Every structure is written in structure tokens, then in C-alpha cells.
Amino acid sequence: GAVVSQHPSWVICKSGTSVKIECRSLDFQATTMFWYRQFPKQSLMLMATSNEGSKATYEQGVEKDKFLINHASLTLSTLTVTSAHPEDSSFYICSARVGGFTGELFFGEGSRLTVL
Amino acid sequence: RKEVEQDPGPFNVPEGATVAFNCTYSNSASQSFFWYRQDCRKEPKLLMSVYSSGNEDGRFTAQLNRASQYISLLIRDSKLSDSATYLCALMYSSASKIIFGSGTRLSIRP
């Protein structure tokens, strides 16, 4: 099946620093990628839809200036958590759809962020 | 009201038992439905899509009831390896994004 890869898998940073997470589609082109966040024992919450070559579409309540998304190519989307705080500690997962509007959604392995 | 609601469980059942979960949704514009499986600290993986006519994949059966706005997942002859969190998900016809329920934890005991 299609592969979506995320990096890094784990990151620990100090409060106030910025962290960049990469999401790559390894064997297909993804014009659209989705970024989710999952707190312990909670569901995946959609943060934003990343669109290649244009601005991301953010869900209500997600600060676009804090969670910067860049989708510069058909195989790479990045999420930057700026000025991270302990409450940003979470599991961030990207996903991409293969095969158009109703195609299967493949997920990256996730990135676990811990902000001290 | 949440867009997608699930009983969080946990469901603790013996190996070989049959277990069923339901998931309700609030927006009748929902078009496509899915069940995902998520193991601890891992990414979700698609278990099966849910079709209006119902569908079966081995020991797993998914049903959709549009009138009552819920989907269900039935697992027969449960295995220890079925222990995981099961997430229902839906996609609206007007957008390509997928919304997830909070998940139902299933634990199969020997």
C-alpha cells in the first residue's frame, strides 16, 4: 500500500522553541494532506488541510500563526509548532489520500512532541 | 453535540466472543464511513469502509443505518490480536476531510 512517512518520530523541546515535523508521501503524489493531533485517550482532531501550492485550511479553533503548514511539493508537507508550550505536547499525525476525493486515507507513523 | 460519538469502553471480552460497537453521527450530510483500528501509540490503520448495504471482511462485519444515523462494527470469534482501539470515521460529501470518533477500546482476554 501507499506509504506516508513522518519525521521525527519523537521530539522533546524546551518551552518557547519551534519544532518542525515533516510528512512525506513516499510512492505517490499528494496534492492534499491532513494534519491531526491526538491527546492521550482522545480522538484524532483534524487541525488543518494542507494544499500543495496554496494556503492550508485550518479547522475552527486552530491558530494558523502557531501551527504553520507548508506544502511546497507534491510529496512533502511540513507542520511547524511555533513557540511551543507544554500544552502543545501531543501526538501529531499526518495523512494523505490516494486515489482522489474518496480514496483511502493513509497515515504517517506520527510524531510525539513533548514540550518541557 | 459531537459530530461523531462512540462508547469509549473499555470492552473486555474473552477470546472467541462476539463483540459489537456502535458509532452515531449527527450530520446527515455525511457521505462515507469507515472503521479504523489504532494500536497503542501507533497511527490508525483502515480496517474497512462501511457501505450502505453492509459489508463483511472475514470476522468483521460493518453496517450503516442512515435513518438512525449510526454505523456498527461486529467482530466474531475475537482473537487476542484484536485488542486495540477502534475508531469510526466519516467524510462529508462537501469536503474531503475525515472526522474521527473518540474510539472504543477493546481488550480480548485469554
PDB file of N, CA and C in Angstrom, chain A residues 35-47 60-63 66-67 79 81 84-93 110-115, chain B residues 2 8 38-42 44 85 87 100-103 105:
ATOM      1  N   TRP A  35      -3.445  17.184   8.658  1.00  0.00           N
ATOM      2  CA  TRP A  35      -2.718  17.122   9.923  1.00  0.00           C
ATOM      3  C   TRP A  35      -3.704  16.955  11.069  1.00  0.00           C
ATOM      4  N   TYR A  36      -3.448  15.930  11.886  1.00  0.00           N
ATOM      5  CA  TYR A  36      -4.277  15.642  13.044  1.00  0.00           C
ATOM      6  C   TYR A  36      -3.438  15.752  14.311  1.00  0.00           C
ATOM      7  N   ARG A  37      -4.118  15.951  15.413  1.00  0.00           N
ATOM      8  CA  ARG A  37      -3.458  15.965  16.722  1.00  0.00           C
ATOM      9  C   ARG A  37      -4.267  15.038  17.619  1.00  0.00           C
ATOM     10  N   GLN A  38      -3.568  14.282  18.439  1.00  0.00           N
ATOM     11  CA  GLN A  38      -4.256  13.352  19.331  1.00  0.00           C
ATOM     12  C   GLN A  38      -3.649  13.439  20.724  1.00  0.00           C
ATOM     13  N   PHE A  39      -4.483  13.832  21.693  1.00  0.00           N
ATOM     14  CA  PHE A  39      -4.065  13.829  23.089  1.00  0.00           C
ATOM     15  C   PHE A  39      -4.359  12.450  23.662  1.00  0.00           C
ATOM     16  N   PRO A  40      -3.675  12.088  24.754  1.00  0.00           N
ATOM     17  CA  PRO A  40      -3.845  10.744  25.323  1.00  0.00           C
ATOM     18  C   PRO A  40      -5.310  10.392  25.570  1.00  0.00           C
ATOM     19  N   LYS A  41      -5.670   9.215  25.122  1.00  0.00           N
ATOM     20  CA  LYS A  41      -7.008   8.653  25.314  1.00  0.00           C
ATOM     21  C   LYS A  41      -8.096   9.499  24.666  1.00  0.00           C
ATOM     22  N   GLN A  42      -7.714  10.319  23.712  1.00  0.00           N
ATOM     23  CA  GLN A  42      -8.699  11.107  22.978  1.00  0.00           C
ATOM     24  C   GLN A  42      -8.611  10.784  21.496  1.00  0.00           C
ATOM     25  N   SER A  43      -9.549  11.336  20.756  1.00  0.00           N
ATOM     26  CA  SER A  43      -9.593  11.021  19.345  1.00  0.00           C
ATOM     27  C   SER A  43      -8.629  11.880  18.547  1.00  0.00           C
ATOM     28  N   LEU A  44      -8.505  11.539  17.284  1.00  0.00           N
ATOM     29  CA  LEU A  44      -7.729  12.379  16.380  1.00  0.00           C
ATOM     30  C   LEU A  44      -8.562  13.617  16.057  1.00  0.00           C
ATOM     31  N   MET A  45      -7.984  14.758  16.269  1.00  0.00           N
ATOM     32  CA  MET A  45      -8.658  16.012  15.958  1.00  0.00           C
ATOM     33  C   MET A  45      -7.995  16.615  14.728  1.00  0.00           C
ATOM     34  N   LEU A  46      -8.779  16.861  13.712  1.00  0.00           N
ATOM     35  CA  LEU A  46      -8.236  17.455  12.499  1.00  0.00           C
ATOM     36  C   LEU A  46      -7.832  18.896  12.787  1.00  0.00           C
ATOM     37  N   MET A  47      -6.586  19.196  12.468  1.00  0.00           N
ATOM     38  CA  MET A  47      -6.087  20.557  12.679  1.00  0.00           C
ATOM     39  C   MET A  47      -6.227  21.380  11.409  1.00  0.00           C
ATOM     40  N   GLN A  60     -11.643  25.195  12.845  1.00  0.00           N
ATOM     41  CA  GLN A  60     -12.014  26.208  13.832  1.00  0.00           C
ATOM     42  C   GLN A  60     -11.272  25.954  15.137  1.00  0.00           C
ATOM     43  N   GLY A  61     -10.718  27.014  15.690  1.00  0.00           N
ATOM     44  CA  GLY A  61     -10.020  26.903  16.964  1.00  0.00           C
ATOM     45  C   GLY A  61      -8.543  26.601  16.852  1.00  0.00           C
ATOM     46  N   VAL A  62      -8.052  26.339  15.661  1.00  0.00           N
ATOM     47  CA  VAL A  62      -6.626  26.067  15.474  1.00  0.00           C
ATOM     48  C   VAL A  62      -5.941  27.345  15.002  1.00  0.00           C
ATOM     49  N   GLU A  63      -4.922  27.770  15.737  1.00  0.00           N
ATOM     50  CA  GLU A  63      -4.244  29.023  15.415  1.00  0.00           C
ATOM     51  C   GLU A  63      -3.279  28.834  14.255  1.00  0.00           C
ATOM     52  N   LYS A  66       0.331  29.816  14.897  1.00  0.00           N
ATOM     53  CA  LYS A  66       1.082  28.961  15.817  1.00  0.00           C
ATOM     54  C   LYS A  66       1.459  27.642  15.137  1.00  0.00           C
ATOM     55  N   PHE A  67       0.584  27.152  14.331  1.00  0.00           N
ATOM     56  CA  PHE A  67       0.819  25.890  13.622  1.00  0.00           C
ATOM     57  C   PHE A  67       0.963  26.203  12.134  1.00  0.00           C
ATOM     58  N   LEU A  79       4.714  20.722   9.201  1.00  0.00           N
ATOM     59  CA  LEU A  79       3.970  21.401  10.264  1.00  0.00           C
ATOM     60  C   LEU A  79       4.998  21.939  11.247  1.00  0.00           C
ATOM     61  N   VAL A  81       5.379  23.826  14.788  1.00  0.00           N
ATOM     62  CA  VAL A  81       4.752  24.307  16.019  1.00  0.00           C
ATOM     63  C   VAL A  81       5.642  25.429  16.537  1.00  0.00           C
ATOM     64  N   ALA A  84       6.558  26.681  21.136  1.00  0.00           N
ATOM     65  CA  ALA A  84       5.834  25.568  21.755  1.00  0.00           C
ATOM     66  C   ALA A  84       5.731  25.736  23.267  1.00  0.00           C
ATOM     67  N   HIS A  85       4.604  25.298  23.783  1.00  0.00           N
ATOM     68  CA  HIS A  85       4.369  25.299  25.226  1.00  0.00           C
ATOM     69  C   HIS A  85       3.981  23.884  25.660  1.00  0.00           C
ATOM     70  N   PRO A  86       4.068  23.595  26.950  1.00  0.00           N
ATOM     71  CA  PRO A  86       3.745  22.242  27.424  1.00  0.00           C
ATOM     72  C   PRO A  86       2.380  21.749  26.971  1.00  0.00           C
ATOM     73  N   GLU A  87       1.418  22.631  26.836  1.00  0.00           N
ATOM     74  CA  GLU A  87       0.085  22.194  26.411  1.00  0.00           C
ATOM     75  C   GLU A  87       0.035  21.781  24.944  1.00  0.00           C
ATOM     76  N   ASP A  88       1.119  22.060  24.211  1.00  0.00           N
ATOM     77  CA  ASP A  88       1.209  21.603  22.815  1.00  0.00           C
ATOM     78  C   ASP A  88       1.716  20.173  22.725  1.00  0.00           C
ATOM     79  N   SER A  89       2.143  19.627  23.845  1.00  0.00           N
ATOM     80  CA  SER A  89       2.620  18.246  23.854  1.00  0.00           C
ATOM     81  C   SER A  89       1.480  17.336  23.407  1.00  0.00           C
ATOM     82  N   SER A  90       1.755  16.556  22.385  1.00  0.00           N
ATOM     83  CA  SER A  90       0.699  15.728  21.810  1.00  0.00           C
ATOM     84  C   SER A  90       1.302  14.798  20.768  1.00  0.00           C
ATOM     85  N   PHE A  91       0.435  13.993  20.191  1.00  0.00           N
ATOM     86  CA  PHE A  91       0.807  13.098  19.099  1.00  0.00           C
ATOM     87  C   PHE A  91       0.273  13.737  17.818  1.00  0.00           C
ATOM     88  N   TYR A  92       1.167  14.118  16.929  1.00  0.00           N
ATOM     89  CA  TYR A  92       0.768  14.780  15.688  1.00  0.00           C
ATOM     90  C   TYR A  92       0.893  13.762  14.548  1.00  0.00           C
ATOM     91  N   ILE A  93      -0.171  13.623  13.785  1.00  0.00           N
ATOM     92  CA  ILE A  93      -0.190  12.617  12.723  1.00  0.00           C
ATOM     93  C   ILE A  93      -0.623  13.268  11.413  1.00  0.00           C
ATOM     94  N   GLY A 110       3.252   9.111  12.824  1.00  0.00           N
ATOM     95  CA  GLY A 110       3.014  10.031  13.928  1.00  0.00           C
ATOM     96  C   GLY A 110       4.293  10.571  14.529  1.00  0.00           C
ATOM     97  N   SER A 111       4.174  11.748  15.115  1.00  0.00           N
ATOM     98  CA  SER A 111       5.300  12.393  15.790  1.00  0.00           C
ATOM     99  C   SER A 111       4.854  12.781  17.194  1.00  0.00           C
ATOM    100  N   ARG A 112       5.571  12.265  18.170  1.00  0.00           N
ATOM    101  CA  ARG A 112       5.186  12.548  19.559  1.00  0.00           C
ATOM    102  C   ARG A 112       6.023  13.714  20.060  1.00  0.00           C
ATOM    103  N   LEU A 113       5.354  14.800  20.363  1.00  0.00           N
ATOM    104  CA  LEU A 113       6.025  16.011  20.813  1.00  0.00           C
ATOM    105  C   LEU A 113       5.843  16.176  22.309  1.00  0.00           C
ATOM    106  N   THR A 114       6.952  16.384  22.998  1.00  0.00           N
ATOM    107  CA  THR A 114       6.922  16.690  24.421  1.00  0.00           C
ATOM    108  C   THR A 114       7.622  18.026  24.622  1.00  0.00           C
ATOM    109  N   VAL A 115       6.895  18.965  25.180  1.00  0.00           N
ATOM    110  CA  VAL A 115       7.458  20.292  25.433  1.00  0.00           C
ATOM    111  C   VAL A 115       7.682  20.436  26.936  1.00  0.00           C
TER     112      VAL A 115
ATOM    113  N   LYS B   2     -21.403  16.309  19.628  1.00  0.00           N
ATOM    114  CA  LYS B   2     -20.246  15.957  18.826  1.00  0.00           C
ATOM    115  C   LYS B   2     -20.686  15.412  17.473  1.00  0.00           C
ATOM    116  N   PRO B   8     -16.597   4.898  24.746  1.00  0.00           N
ATOM    117  CA  PRO B   8     -15.148   4.725  24.886  1.00  0.00           C
ATOM    118  C   PRO B   8     -14.721   3.362  25.410  1.00  0.00           C
ATOM    119  N   GLN B  38      -6.602   1.383  15.810  1.00  0.00           N
ATOM    120  CA  GLN B  38      -5.395   2.063  16.271  1.00  0.00           C
ATOM    121  C   GLN B  38      -4.817   1.299  17.455  1.00  0.00           C
ATOM    122  N   ASP B  39      -3.589   0.862  17.299  1.00  0.00           N
ATOM    123  CA  ASP B  39      -2.875   0.245  18.401  1.00  0.00           C
ATOM    124  C   ASP B  39      -2.200   1.333  19.224  1.00  0.00           C
ATOM    125  N   CYS B  40      -1.866   0.988  20.464  1.00  0.00           N
ATOM    126  CA  CYS B  40      -1.329   1.973  21.392  1.00  0.00           C
ATOM    127  C   CYS B  40      -0.093   2.667  20.808  1.00  0.00           C
ATOM    128  N   ARG B  41      -0.132   3.977  20.796  1.00  0.00           N
ATOM    129  CA  ARG B  41       0.993   4.799  20.351  1.00  0.00           C
ATOM    130  C   ARG B  41       1.364   4.591  18.885  1.00  0.00           C
ATOM    131  N   LYS B  42       0.390   4.132  18.110  1.00  0.00           N
ATOM    132  CA  LYS B  42       0.612   3.938  16.677  1.00  0.00           C
ATOM    133  C   LYS B  42      -0.388   4.764  15.887  1.00  0.00           C
ATOM    134  N   PRO B  44      -3.445   5.267  13.122  1.00  0.00           N
ATOM    135  CA  PRO B  44      -4.627   4.482  12.754  1.00  0.00           C
ATOM    136  C   PRO B  44      -4.415   3.780  11.416  1.00  0.00           C
ATOM    137  N   THR B  85      -7.829  -0.029  19.839  1.00  0.00           N
ATOM    138  CA  THR B  85      -8.882   0.981  19.867  1.00  0.00           C
ATOM    139  C   THR B  85      -9.470   1.067  18.470  1.00  0.00           C
ATOM    140  N   LEU B  87     -11.751   3.110  15.872  1.00  0.00           N
ATOM    141  CA  LEU B  87     -12.225   4.465  15.604  1.00  0.00           C
ATOM    142  C   LEU B  87     -13.193   4.434  14.432  1.00  0.00           C
ATOM    143  N   PHE B 100     -13.043  11.867  12.943  1.00  0.00           N
ATOM    144  CA  PHE B 100     -12.973  10.632  13.714  1.00  0.00           C
ATOM    145  C   PHE B 100     -13.778  10.713  15.003  1.00  0.00           C
ATOM    146  N   GLY B 101     -14.279   9.564  15.419  1.00  0.00           N
ATOM    147  CA  GLY B 101     -14.844   9.431  16.744  1.00  0.00           C
ATOM    148  C   GLY B 101     -13.725   9.284  17.756  1.00  0.00           C
ATOM    149  N   SER B 102     -14.096   9.266  19.017  1.00  0.00           N
ATOM    150  CA  SER B 102     -13.084   9.219  20.075  1.00  0.00           C
ATOM    151  C   SER B 102     -12.518   7.824  20.280  1.00  0.00           C
ATOM    152  N   GLY B 103     -13.126   6.825  19.657  1.00  0.00           N
ATOM    153  CA  GLY B 103     -12.571   5.481  19.736  1.00  0.00           C
ATOM    154  C   GLY B 103     -13.183   4.641  20.839  1.00  0.00           C
ATOM    155  N   ARG B 105     -12.199   1.303  23.098  1.00  0.00           N
ATOM    156  CA  ARG B 105     -11.106   0.402  23.449  1.00  0.00           C
ATOM    157  C   ARG B 105     -11.621  -1.017  23.635  1.00  0.00           C
TER     158      ARG B 105
END
